[in-house]
Short mmCIF file of C-alpha atoms in Angstrom, two decimals:
data_model
loop_
_atom_site.label_atom_id
_atom_site.label_comp_id
_atom_site.label_asym_id
_atom_site.label_seq_id
_atom_site.Cartn_x
_atom_site.Cartn_y
_atom_site.Cartn_z
CA MET A 26 7.14 52.16 -9.21
CA SER A 27 8.04 48.89 -7.68
CA LEU A 28 6.15 45.62 -7.88
CA PRO A 29 4.48 44.50 -4.61
CA GLU A 30 6.46 42.01 -2.67
CA PRO A 31 5.63 38.31 -3.88
CA VAL A 32 4.36 36.00 -1.21
CA THR A 33 7.40 33.66 -0.87
CA THR A 34 6.41 31.39 2.00
CA MET A 35 3.27 30.17 3.72
CA ALA A 36 3.09 27.91 6.88
CA SER A 37 0.85 24.97 6.66
CA PRO A 38 1.95 22.63 9.35
CA PHE A 39 0.64 18.98 9.26
CA ARG A 40 0.52 16.67 12.10
CA MET A 41 -0.16 12.97 11.45
CA ASP A 42 -0.40 10.26 14.11
CA TYR A 43 0.09 6.66 13.13
CA THR A 44 -0.15 3.14 14.54
CA TYR A 45 2.79 1.03 13.97
CA VAL A 46 2.18 -2.69 13.31
CA ALA A 47 5.27 -4.56 14.03
CA GLY A 48 4.05 -7.94 12.58
CA VAL A 49 4.38 -11.36 14.23
CA GLY A 50 8.20 -11.83 13.75
CA ARG A 51 9.41 -8.43 14.88
CA SER A 52 6.97 -8.55 17.77
CA VAL A 53 8.86 -11.49 19.17
CA PHE A 54 12.06 -9.59 18.91
CA LEU A 55 10.54 -6.45 20.63
CA ARG A 56 9.16 -8.49 23.48
CA GLY A 57 12.43 -10.21 23.90
CA LEU A 58 14.20 -6.69 24.39
CA ALA A 59 11.79 -6.02 27.35
CA GLU A 60 13.37 -9.06 28.99
CA ARG A 61 16.89 -8.33 28.10
CA ARG A 62 16.94 -11.02 25.53
CA LEU A 63 18.30 -10.69 21.91
CA LEU A 64 16.17 -13.15 19.96
CA ALA A 65 17.41 -14.30 16.53
CA ARG A 66 15.78 -16.62 14.00
CA ARG A 67 17.41 -18.79 11.40
CA CYS A 68 16.11 -19.56 7.89
CA PRO A 69 15.48 -23.37 7.21
CA GLY A 70 16.40 -22.76 3.51
CA CYS A 71 19.59 -20.73 3.33
CA ALA A 72 20.62 -20.82 7.09
CA GLN A 73 20.68 -16.88 7.30
CA VAL A 74 20.34 -15.70 10.86
CA TYR A 75 18.25 -12.46 11.18
CA LEU A 76 18.63 -10.09 13.95
CA PRO A 77 16.09 -8.52 14.21
CA PRO A 78 13.97 -11.42 12.76
CA PRO A 79 10.86 -10.82 10.63
CA GLU A 80 8.47 -13.74 10.09
CA PHE A 81 9.75 -14.82 6.73
CA CYS A 82 13.26 -14.94 5.10
CA SER A 83 13.34 -12.19 2.58
CA ARG A 84 15.47 -14.33 0.10
CA CYS A 85 13.75 -17.79 0.47
CA LEU A 86 10.27 -16.61 1.60
CA SER A 87 10.35 -19.64 4.10
CA GLU A 88 9.04 -19.21 7.65
CA LEU A 89 11.96 -18.58 9.96
CA GLU A 90 12.80 -21.20 12.68
CA ALA A 91 11.96 -20.73 16.46
CA PRO A 92 13.65 -17.80 18.12
CA PHE A 93 16.92 -18.45 19.92
CA GLU A 94 18.82 -16.16 22.13
CA LEU A 95 22.24 -14.51 21.50
CA ASP A 96 24.46 -13.05 24.25
CA GLY A 97 24.89 -9.73 22.36
CA LEU A 98 28.62 -9.82 22.24
CA GLY A 99 29.79 -8.61 18.88
CA ALA A 100 32.14 -6.47 16.71
CA VAL A 101 31.91 -3.04 15.19
CA SER A 102 31.17 -3.74 11.49
CA THR A 103 31.30 -0.13 10.37
CA PHE A 104 30.72 3.17 12.20
CA CYS A 105 30.45 6.95 11.80
CA VAL A 106 30.95 9.89 14.13
CA VAL A 107 27.97 12.19 14.28
CA ASN A 108 29.30 15.71 14.66
CA PHE A 109 26.46 17.87 13.75
CA PRO A 110 23.45 18.97 15.83
CA PHE A 111 19.91 18.39 14.49
CA PRO A 112 16.35 18.96 15.65
CA GLY A 113 15.22 16.21 18.00
CA GLN A 114 18.72 15.00 18.80
CA THR A 115 18.94 13.52 22.29
CA ILE A 116 22.70 13.14 22.49
CA GLU A 117 25.32 15.77 22.55
CA PRO A 118 27.57 15.31 19.53
CA PRO A 119 30.21 14.05 18.85
CA TYR A 120 28.93 10.47 19.27
CA VAL A 121 29.35 7.20 17.45
CA VAL A 122 26.76 5.35 15.47
CA ALA A 123 27.68 1.88 14.35
CA TYR A 124 26.69 -1.32 12.67
CA ILE A 125 27.27 -4.15 15.22
CA GLN A 126 28.01 -7.66 13.95
CA VAL A 127 26.45 -9.58 16.87
CA HIS A 128 28.18 -12.96 17.06
CA GLY A 129 25.83 -15.68 15.80
CA ALA A 130 23.80 -13.28 13.65
CA GLY A 131 24.02 -13.03 9.87
CA THR A 132 22.60 -9.39 9.85
CA ARG A 133 23.90 -6.31 11.52
CA LEU A 134 22.34 -4.28 14.21
CA MET A 135 22.60 -0.50 14.21
CA HIS A 136 23.23 1.25 17.58
CA LEU A 137 25.36 3.66 19.53
CA VAL A 138 28.87 2.84 20.75
CA ARG A 139 29.60 4.79 23.93
CA GLU A 140 31.98 4.71 27.04
CA VAL A 141 34.77 5.19 24.66
CA GLU A 142 36.41 8.30 22.90
CA PRO A 143 35.09 8.40 19.33
CA GLU A 144 38.52 8.60 17.94
CA ARG A 145 39.46 5.28 19.46
CA VAL A 146 36.52 3.32 17.93
CA ARG A 147 37.54 1.14 14.95
CA ILE A 148 36.07 -1.65 12.71
CA GLY A 149 36.53 -4.93 14.46
CA MET A 150 36.42 -3.57 18.00
CA ALA A 151 34.70 -6.07 20.33
CA VAL A 152 31.69 -4.69 21.86
CA GLU A 153 28.92 -5.66 24.33
CA PRO A 154 25.34 -4.36 25.03
CA VAL A 155 24.67 -2.09 27.96
CA TRP A 156 21.02 -2.94 29.03
CA ALA A 157 18.82 -0.38 30.53
CA PRO A 158 17.92 -0.58 34.18
CA ASP A 159 14.79 -2.63 34.99
CA ASP A 160 12.38 0.33 35.34
CA GLN A 161 13.36 1.30 31.70
CA LEU A 162 13.06 -1.86 29.89
CA THR A 163 10.51 -1.81 27.19
CA THR A 164 9.58 -3.33 23.75
CA SER A 165 12.03 -1.12 21.94
CA LEU A 166 15.75 -1.02 21.03
CA LYS A 167 16.06 1.53 23.82
CA SER A 168 16.14 -1.37 26.15
CA ILE A 169 19.70 -1.43 24.97
CA GLN A 170 21.17 1.97 26.02
CA HIS A 171 24.29 1.45 23.76
CA PHE A 172 27.16 -0.88 23.09
CA ARG A 173 30.52 -0.39 24.57
CA PRO A 174 33.95 -1.84 24.13
CA VAL A 175 34.48 -5.26 25.91
CA ARG A 176 36.84 -4.48 28.75
CA GLY A 177 40.22 -6.22 28.37
CA ALA A 178 39.41 -7.41 24.82
CA ASP A 179 41.95 -6.76 22.20
CA ALA A 180 39.96 -7.27 19.15
CA MET B 27 -0.28 -4.08 -29.69
CA ARG B 28 1.04 -7.31 -27.96
CA ASP B 29 -1.69 -9.56 -26.55
CA THR B 30 -1.45 -9.49 -22.75
CA ALA B 31 -3.79 -11.02 -20.25
CA VAL B 32 -4.58 -11.32 -16.56
CA VAL B 33 -4.00 -14.98 -15.88
CA SER B 34 -4.41 -14.97 -12.11
CA TYR B 35 -5.87 -12.88 -9.26
CA ALA B 36 -5.86 -13.13 -5.55
CA GLN B 37 -6.55 -10.90 -2.63
CA SER B 38 -6.62 -11.00 1.14
CA PRO B 39 -9.74 -10.24 3.22
CA CYS B 40 -10.47 -6.64 3.62
CA LEU B 41 -10.15 -5.79 7.37
CA ALA B 42 -11.08 -2.62 9.13
CA ALA B 43 -7.66 -2.88 10.91
CA ASN B 44 -5.19 -5.67 10.76
CA ARG B 45 -3.09 -5.24 13.88
CA ARG B 46 -1.31 -8.56 13.54
CA ASP B 47 0.52 -8.52 10.26
CA ASP B 48 3.13 -6.26 8.89
CA MET B 49 3.25 -5.36 5.13
CA ALA B 50 5.11 -8.38 4.11
CA ASP B 51 2.96 -10.82 6.18
CA ILE B 52 -0.22 -9.50 4.68
CA LEU B 53 1.19 -9.83 1.18
CA LEU B 54 3.10 -13.08 1.06
CA PRO B 55 0.16 -15.46 1.20
CA VAL B 56 -1.65 -13.44 -1.43
CA ILE B 57 1.46 -13.59 -3.80
CA ARG B 58 1.75 -17.40 -3.11
CA ALA B 59 -1.98 -17.87 -3.98
CA ALA B 60 -1.77 -15.87 -7.16
CA VAL B 61 1.54 -17.59 -8.35
CA ASP B 62 0.36 -21.07 -7.30
CA ALA B 63 -2.81 -20.78 -9.13
CA VAL B 64 -1.00 -20.73 -12.45
CA GLY B 65 1.84 -23.05 -11.33
CA ILE B 66 4.83 -20.71 -11.86
CA GLU B 67 8.00 -20.31 -9.88
CA ARG B 68 9.12 -16.90 -8.98
CA ASP B 69 12.10 -16.91 -11.27
CA GLU B 70 9.75 -17.13 -14.05
CA ILE B 71 8.38 -13.55 -13.23
CA ASP B 72 10.15 -10.90 -15.38
CA PHE B 73 8.78 -7.74 -13.77
CA TYR B 74 7.22 -6.69 -10.47
CA ALA B 75 5.11 -3.50 -10.06
CA SER B 76 3.43 -2.49 -6.91
CA GLY B 77 1.40 0.41 -5.61
CA SER B 78 1.14 1.96 -2.01
CA HIS B 79 1.41 5.28 -0.37
CA ASP B 80 3.75 6.51 2.48
CA PHE B 81 0.96 8.76 3.80
CA PHE B 82 -1.01 5.67 4.70
CA GLU B 83 2.01 4.11 6.36
CA GLY B 84 3.48 7.05 8.05
CA ARG B 85 7.10 6.25 7.00
CA THR B 86 9.14 7.05 4.07
CA PHE B 87 9.84 4.29 1.44
CA ALA B 88 7.47 2.17 3.34
CA TYR B 89 6.79 -0.17 0.45
CA ILE B 90 10.42 -1.40 0.67
CA GLU B 91 9.16 -3.66 3.59
CA SER B 92 6.79 -5.34 1.11
CA LEU B 93 9.69 -6.46 -1.05
CA ASP B 94 10.36 -8.91 1.79
CA ALA B 95 7.41 -10.93 0.50
CA VAL B 96 8.63 -10.76 -3.08
CA GLY B 97 12.10 -12.27 -2.63
CA ALA B 98 14.31 -9.55 -4.07
CA TRP B 99 17.42 -11.65 -3.94
CA PRO B 100 18.99 -12.30 -6.41
CA PRO B 101 18.06 -8.75 -7.65
CA ILE B 102 14.74 -8.47 -9.57
CA SER B 103 13.34 -5.91 -12.06
CA GLU B 104 10.86 -3.96 -10.00
CA SER B 105 8.99 -0.71 -9.85
CA HIS B 106 6.60 1.02 -7.64
CA VAL B 107 4.05 3.86 -7.99
CA GLU B 108 3.06 6.05 -5.00
CA MET B 109 -0.58 5.71 -5.60
CA ASP B 110 -3.27 3.14 -6.18
CA ALA B 111 -1.90 -0.05 -7.61
CA ALA B 112 -4.15 0.14 -10.78
CA TRP B 113 -1.39 2.46 -11.98
CA ALA B 114 1.15 -0.18 -11.14
CA PHE B 115 -0.92 -2.54 -13.42
CA ALA B 116 -0.87 0.18 -16.12
CA GLU B 117 2.87 0.21 -15.82
CA ALA B 118 3.37 -3.53 -15.84
CA TRP B 119 1.11 -3.73 -18.96
CA SER B 120 3.05 -1.10 -20.68
CA TRP B 121 6.30 -2.87 -19.72
CA LEU B 122 5.12 -6.16 -21.40
CA GLN B 123 4.17 -4.15 -24.41
CA LEU B 124 7.87 -3.51 -24.73
CA GLY B 125 8.47 -7.06 -25.14
CA GLN B 126 11.27 -7.55 -22.70
CA GLY B 127 9.55 -10.20 -20.83
CA ASP B 128 6.47 -12.45 -20.79
CA ILE B 129 5.17 -12.51 -17.10
CA ALA B 130 4.67 -9.72 -14.71
CA LEU B 131 3.35 -9.55 -11.18
CA VAL B 132 1.33 -6.56 -9.87
CA TYR B 133 0.51 -6.07 -6.21
CA GLY B 134 -1.11 -3.44 -4.21
CA ILE B 135 -0.96 -3.21 -0.52
CA GLY B 136 -3.22 -0.73 1.35
CA ARG B 137 -3.43 -0.07 5.04
CA GLY B 138 -5.95 2.56 5.52
CA SER B 139 -6.08 1.72 9.22
CA LEU B 140 -2.54 2.89 10.19
CA PRO B 141 -3.35 6.65 10.30
CA GLN B 142 -5.02 7.30 13.56
CA ASP B 143 -7.22 10.01 12.04
CA LEU B 144 -7.56 10.22 8.21
CA ASP B 145 -8.74 13.77 8.82
CA GLN B 146 -5.09 14.50 9.49
CA VAL B 147 -3.79 12.83 6.41
CA MET B 148 -6.26 13.35 3.50
CA PRO B 149 -6.04 17.12 3.16
CA ALA B 150 -2.37 16.60 2.20
CA GLN B 151 -3.63 15.35 -1.21
CA LEU B 152 -5.17 18.74 -1.88
CA ASP B 153 -3.82 21.88 -3.47
CA PRO B 154 -1.21 23.13 -1.02
CA TYR B 155 -1.94 26.88 -1.23
CA PHE B 156 -5.73 27.33 -1.35
CA LEU B 157 -7.22 24.02 0.00
CA ALA B 158 -4.90 22.22 2.25
CA PRO B 159 -4.57 25.26 4.69
CA LEU B 160 -8.37 24.96 5.19
CA ARG B 161 -7.95 21.27 6.38
CA PRO B 162 -11.19 20.12 5.01
CA HIS B 163 -12.11 16.78 6.58
CA ARG B 164 -11.75 13.48 4.66
CA ASP B 165 -15.14 13.51 3.10
CA ALA B 166 -15.80 17.21 2.66
CA VAL B 167 -14.93 17.37 -1.12
CA ALA B 168 -16.94 14.27 -1.83
CA GLY B 169 -19.87 15.94 -0.01
CA LEU B 170 -19.68 18.89 -2.27
CA GLN B 171 -19.67 16.61 -5.33
CA ALA B 172 -22.54 14.51 -3.98
CA CYS B 173 -24.68 17.73 -3.35
CA ALA B 174 -23.95 19.07 -6.84
CA ALA B 175 -24.67 15.59 -8.28
CA ILE B 176 -28.14 15.58 -6.55
CA ASP B 177 -28.85 19.20 -7.63
CA ALA B 178 -27.91 18.14 -11.28
CA GLY B 179 -30.45 15.41 -11.17
CA LEU B 180 -27.96 12.64 -11.47
CA THR B 181 -28.91 10.91 -8.24
CA SER B 182 -30.83 11.40 -4.96
CA GLU B 183 -30.37 10.39 -1.44
CA GLN B 184 -32.95 7.65 -2.00
CA HIS B 185 -31.01 6.45 -5.17
CA MET B 186 -27.67 6.51 -3.21
CA ALA B 187 -29.13 4.33 -0.59
CA GLU B 188 -30.48 1.81 -3.09
CA ILE B 189 -26.94 1.61 -4.60
CA VAL B 190 -25.44 0.88 -1.09
CA SER B 191 -28.25 -1.65 -0.38
CA ARG B 192 -27.45 -3.50 -3.58
CA CYS B 193 -23.61 -3.40 -3.08
CA LEU B 194 -23.84 -4.70 0.41
CA ALA B 195 -26.24 -7.53 -0.60
CA SER B 196 -23.80 -8.46 -3.44
CA ALA B 197 -20.99 -8.46 -1.02
CA THR B 198 -22.53 -11.25 1.08
CA GLU B 199 -21.18 -13.54 -1.84
CA ASN B 200 -17.72 -12.00 -1.46
CA PRO B 201 -15.58 -13.73 1.30
CA TYR B 202 -13.16 -10.88 1.00
CA ALA B 203 -15.58 -8.10 1.61
CA GLN B 204 -15.03 -5.90 4.81
CA THR B 205 -18.76 -5.24 5.26
CA SER B 206 -21.94 -6.84 3.71
CA GLY B 207 -25.51 -7.73 4.59
CA GLN B 208 -29.20 -7.31 3.57
CA VAL B 209 -29.91 -3.71 4.63
CA SER B 210 -33.20 -2.12 3.73
CA VAL B 211 -33.13 1.44 1.99
CA HIS B 212 -35.52 2.71 4.59
CA ASP B 213 -33.01 1.84 7.49
CA LEU B 214 -30.17 3.29 5.53
CA LEU B 215 -31.95 6.65 5.15
CA ALA B 216 -32.61 6.78 8.85
CA ALA B 217 -28.80 7.09 9.49
CA PRO B 218 -27.28 10.46 10.30
CA TYR B 219 -25.15 12.49 7.97
CA VAL B 220 -21.24 12.55 8.04
CA SER B 221 -20.98 14.98 5.29
CA SER B 222 -24.32 16.05 4.10
CA PRO B 223 -25.86 14.59 1.70
CA LEU B 224 -23.41 11.66 2.55
CA ARG B 225 -24.28 9.24 5.32
CA LYS B 226 -21.87 6.83 6.76
CA HIS B 227 -22.79 4.14 4.32
CA ASP B 228 -22.33 6.22 1.26
CA VAL B 229 -18.81 6.37 2.25
CA SER B 230 -16.66 3.33 1.30
CA PRO B 231 -15.16 1.82 4.52
CA PRO B 232 -11.35 2.20 4.51
CA GLY B 233 -9.22 -0.69 5.81
CA ASP B 234 -6.38 -3.09 5.09
CA ALA B 235 -5.78 -5.67 2.39
CA ALA B 236 -3.36 -6.74 -0.46
CA ALA B 237 -4.28 -7.81 -4.06
CA VAL B 238 -2.14 -9.38 -6.57
CA VAL B 239 -2.51 -9.77 -10.26
CA VAL B 240 -0.40 -11.87 -12.64
CA LEU B 241 -0.15 -10.57 -16.23
CA ALA B 242 1.30 -12.74 -19.04
CA ALA B 243 1.79 -12.03 -22.77
CA GLY B 244 0.79 -14.10 -25.73
CA ASP B 245 1.58 -17.84 -25.62
CA ALA B 246 2.68 -17.54 -21.98
CA ALA B 247 -0.95 -16.40 -21.07
CA ARG B 248 -2.52 -19.29 -23.08
CA ARG B 249 -0.17 -21.73 -21.40
CA LEU B 250 -0.91 -20.63 -17.86
CA THR B 251 -4.68 -20.51 -17.96
CA ALA B 252 -7.60 -21.88 -20.01
CA ARG B 253 -9.56 -18.51 -20.24
CA PRO B 254 -7.05 -15.56 -20.00
CA ALA B 255 -8.75 -12.21 -19.40
CA TRP B 256 -7.09 -10.39 -22.23
CA VAL B 257 -6.40 -6.61 -21.55
CA ARG B 258 -7.66 -4.96 -24.67
CA ALA B 259 -6.99 -1.47 -23.47
CA VAL B 260 -5.72 0.63 -20.59
CA ASP B 261 -6.00 4.39 -20.48
CA HIS B 262 -5.93 7.04 -17.73
CA ARG B 263 -6.56 10.78 -17.73
CA MET B 264 -6.28 13.36 -14.99
CA ASP B 265 -8.51 16.37 -14.26
CA THR B 266 -6.99 19.62 -12.81
CA HIS B 267 -5.87 19.58 -9.24
CA TYR B 268 -8.23 22.17 -7.85
CA PRO B 269 -11.75 20.85 -7.53
CA GLY B 270 -13.17 24.44 -7.96
CA MET B 271 -11.84 24.47 -11.48
CA ARG B 272 -13.92 21.30 -12.43
CA ASP B 273 -17.53 20.55 -13.07
CA LEU B 274 -17.80 17.91 -10.37
CA THR B 275 -20.97 16.53 -11.70
CA SER B 276 -19.29 15.15 -14.83
CA SER B 277 -15.98 13.23 -14.96
CA GLY B 278 -14.31 14.48 -18.10
CA SER B 279 -11.16 12.44 -17.53
CA THR B 280 -13.23 9.27 -17.16
CA ARG B 281 -15.00 10.13 -20.46
CA ILE B 282 -11.83 10.65 -22.34
CA ALA B 283 -9.95 7.57 -21.06
CA ALA B 284 -13.13 5.51 -21.75
CA GLY B 285 -13.06 6.85 -25.38
CA ARG B 286 -9.39 6.19 -25.91
CA ALA B 287 -9.67 2.63 -24.36
CA ALA B 288 -12.61 1.89 -26.79
CA ASP B 289 -10.40 3.07 -29.72
CA LEU B 290 -7.60 0.71 -28.57
CA ALA B 291 -9.99 -2.19 -27.75
CA GLY B 292 -12.34 -2.23 -30.57
CA PHE B 293 -15.20 -2.27 -28.24
CA ALA B 294 -16.53 0.18 -25.71
CA ALA B 295 -17.83 0.40 -22.24
CA ALA B 296 -21.25 0.15 -23.64
CA ASP B 297 -20.42 -3.35 -24.78
CA VAL B 298 -19.37 -4.88 -21.42
CA GLU B 299 -21.41 -7.15 -19.28
CA VAL B 300 -19.78 -6.37 -16.00
CA ALA B 301 -18.20 -3.13 -14.75
CA GLU B 302 -16.10 -2.93 -11.53
CA LEU B 303 -16.04 0.71 -10.61
CA HIS B 304 -13.85 2.36 -8.01
CA THR B 305 -16.78 4.07 -6.13
CA GLU B 306 -15.33 5.70 -3.09
CA TYR B 307 -18.74 7.17 -2.54
CA SER B 308 -22.16 5.90 -3.53
CA HIS B 309 -23.03 9.09 -5.58
CA GLN B 310 -20.00 8.31 -7.79
CA GLU B 311 -21.81 5.18 -9.33
CA PRO B 312 -24.16 7.02 -11.58
CA LEU B 313 -21.71 9.73 -12.37
CA LEU B 314 -19.03 7.22 -13.45
CA ALA B 315 -21.82 5.10 -15.47
CA MET B 316 -22.71 8.14 -17.37
CA ALA B 317 -19.07 9.16 -17.95
CA LEU B 318 -18.14 5.73 -19.26
CA GLY B 319 -21.22 5.32 -21.32
CA LEU B 320 -22.39 2.00 -19.70
CA ASN B 321 -25.30 0.29 -21.24
CA GLY B 322 -26.97 -2.17 -18.81
CA ALA B 323 -23.67 -3.58 -17.49
CA GLU B 324 -23.93 -5.17 -13.95
CA ILE B 325 -22.03 -2.92 -11.74
CA ASN B 326 -19.85 -4.02 -8.88
CA PRO B 327 -21.07 -7.53 -8.43
CA SER B 328 -18.26 -8.09 -5.92
CA GLY B 329 -19.92 -5.33 -3.70
CA GLY B 330 -17.31 -2.84 -4.88
CA PRO B 331 -15.52 -0.39 -2.72
CA LEU B 332 -18.75 0.52 -0.76
CA ALA B 333 -18.12 -3.06 0.82
CA GLY B 334 -14.42 -2.40 1.48
CA ARG B 335 -11.73 0.04 0.52
CA PRO B 336 -8.23 -1.19 1.28
CA ALA B 337 -6.27 2.08 0.55
CA THR B 338 -4.22 2.01 -2.66
CA ALA B 339 -5.27 -1.60 -3.38
CA THR B 340 -8.94 -0.81 -4.19
CA GLY B 341 -8.36 0.10 -7.84
CA LEU B 342 -6.34 -3.04 -8.45
CA VAL B 343 -9.07 -5.04 -6.86
CA ARG B 344 -11.39 -3.70 -9.45
CA ILE B 345 -9.12 -4.88 -12.22
CA GLY B 346 -8.88 -8.27 -10.46
CA GLU B 347 -12.58 -8.76 -10.00
CA ALA B 348 -13.27 -7.66 -13.64
CA ALA B 349 -10.74 -10.18 -14.82
CA ARG B 350 -12.05 -12.99 -12.48
CA GLN B 351 -15.46 -12.61 -14.35
CA ILE B 352 -13.62 -13.73 -17.41
CA LEU B 353 -11.24 -16.29 -15.86
CA ASP B 354 -14.22 -17.96 -14.27
CA GLY B 355 -16.19 -18.06 -17.46
CA ARG B 356 -18.98 -15.71 -16.20
CA ALA B 357 -18.54 -12.86 -18.68
CA GLY B 358 -17.08 -12.21 -22.16
CA ARG B 359 -16.34 -8.48 -21.86
CA THR B 360 -15.85 -6.49 -18.67
CA LEU B 361 -14.42 -3.23 -17.61
CA ALA B 362 -12.48 -1.98 -14.61
CA HIS B 363 -12.24 1.52 -13.40
CA ALA B 364 -9.86 2.91 -10.84
CA THR B 365 -9.37 6.38 -9.39
CA ASN B 366 -6.98 8.53 -7.42
CA GLY B 367 -7.27 11.92 -5.76
CA PRO B 368 -10.17 13.86 -4.47
CA ALA B 369 -13.61 13.43 -6.06
CA LEU B 370 -12.52 11.41 -8.95
CA GLN B 371 -9.65 13.49 -10.02
CA HIS B 372 -7.57 10.88 -11.88
CA ASN B 373 -9.29 7.92 -13.57
CA LEU B 374 -8.16 4.74 -15.23
CA VAL B 375 -10.16 2.63 -17.64
CA CYS B 376 -9.33 -0.90 -18.42
CA LEU B 377 -11.20 -3.21 -20.97
CA LEU B 378 -11.02 -6.91 -20.75
CA GLU B 379 -12.14 -9.67 -23.10
CA GLY B 380 -12.31 -13.43 -22.84
CA ALA B 381 -11.90 -14.55 -26.51
CA ALA B 382 -8.29 -14.96 -27.79
#
């Protein structure tokens, strides 16, 4: 006589909806994106330049200085090639995810690098932002569609 | 046991919903207030402990954002509990007992307003096989407990309204309270039920706030403040996870924690002048007073959670308020109680004393 089959799984799906509060500092950055502006802020204590900037320097706890605009030109600081599919993925793999060292910023910005074969991407490559068309600009990093190599640059 | 005391306490106002500030922005001024009150620099703090919960934030490792208000560079010694920050306090107190440092900072940050519907979130704390699939709403288990407490003769709807009326009146003196006022018992009893026999006012209002406690050991505590609130005991005990396995009308875990705390402290809950209780619901006040064995102590002179419940900071606020009674010279012995989980599942008792 065999034992009854044990219950091995049960479905209990949760759905939870949240409000995201960006805070004062990050709101300045997000609003800038909707105007195609990359807004950075400098710490008066240690001169670190944050992009995106919070309200306070996380090292000195000083309030950051007034926002100023960067042109978005930068270099690939590090990158990886995403080769696998996963639920919710919006881009067909393979594609490149990179840390971008935007010139003038002390922190790195994570974004896509496209308009280039993944095998040609390398650390140090000069890149520039590709902004979304006017009707797609929003208070989100999606206002930058991706970064791409600077044409003619030999970085 | 190493003498360890609360030397400073600060909190931010309890708000129903703070839509302006991120976690670090809420916390930073509160840390500054607590640290400035005792005139220390942050490099004098040997250990940080904090409490918050991802389920209230809707992000994994959400508390990392709060470290931006701590200044975690150069690297610091730091720990976090995924629960009410009263348990971060317990960890920091234990850490100081080890003797590896003299000053610890404990913070709690709670943002009950970020979930758009707490009914979606609160069932996740329940037993995942038999209760969570039923998706009871946020106050359902407490309603069962209140009903049982009334049936057992521990309280009544009239008595519960009297507790709420008293707490809201006390809260008029508390600038950090979320809600307060002179409200008649008659008016309260005219309100509709939200989870019979609980009316809206019987449920502590969830919201957003941060609280910060500075703990110091021995001579450091004596150096930093005139009247340290010495932590004579901390103990916490947990009931079984499934509420149906418990007698909801008596909190055995609170009783055991109070007994153990009394053994450590050399005095008992019956000896304190003020008790700050983590009453998420009005009916829990008599239940806790009985389990603790309070004897005439003033309960929740701050207004208590019924005047504001910042998620995962509420228990630490109890400790801070109980300590403040001693720091300000208003009481000699006080008690703080904190809870986690549904219907008083997990309970912490802290006994504080003024004399060195």
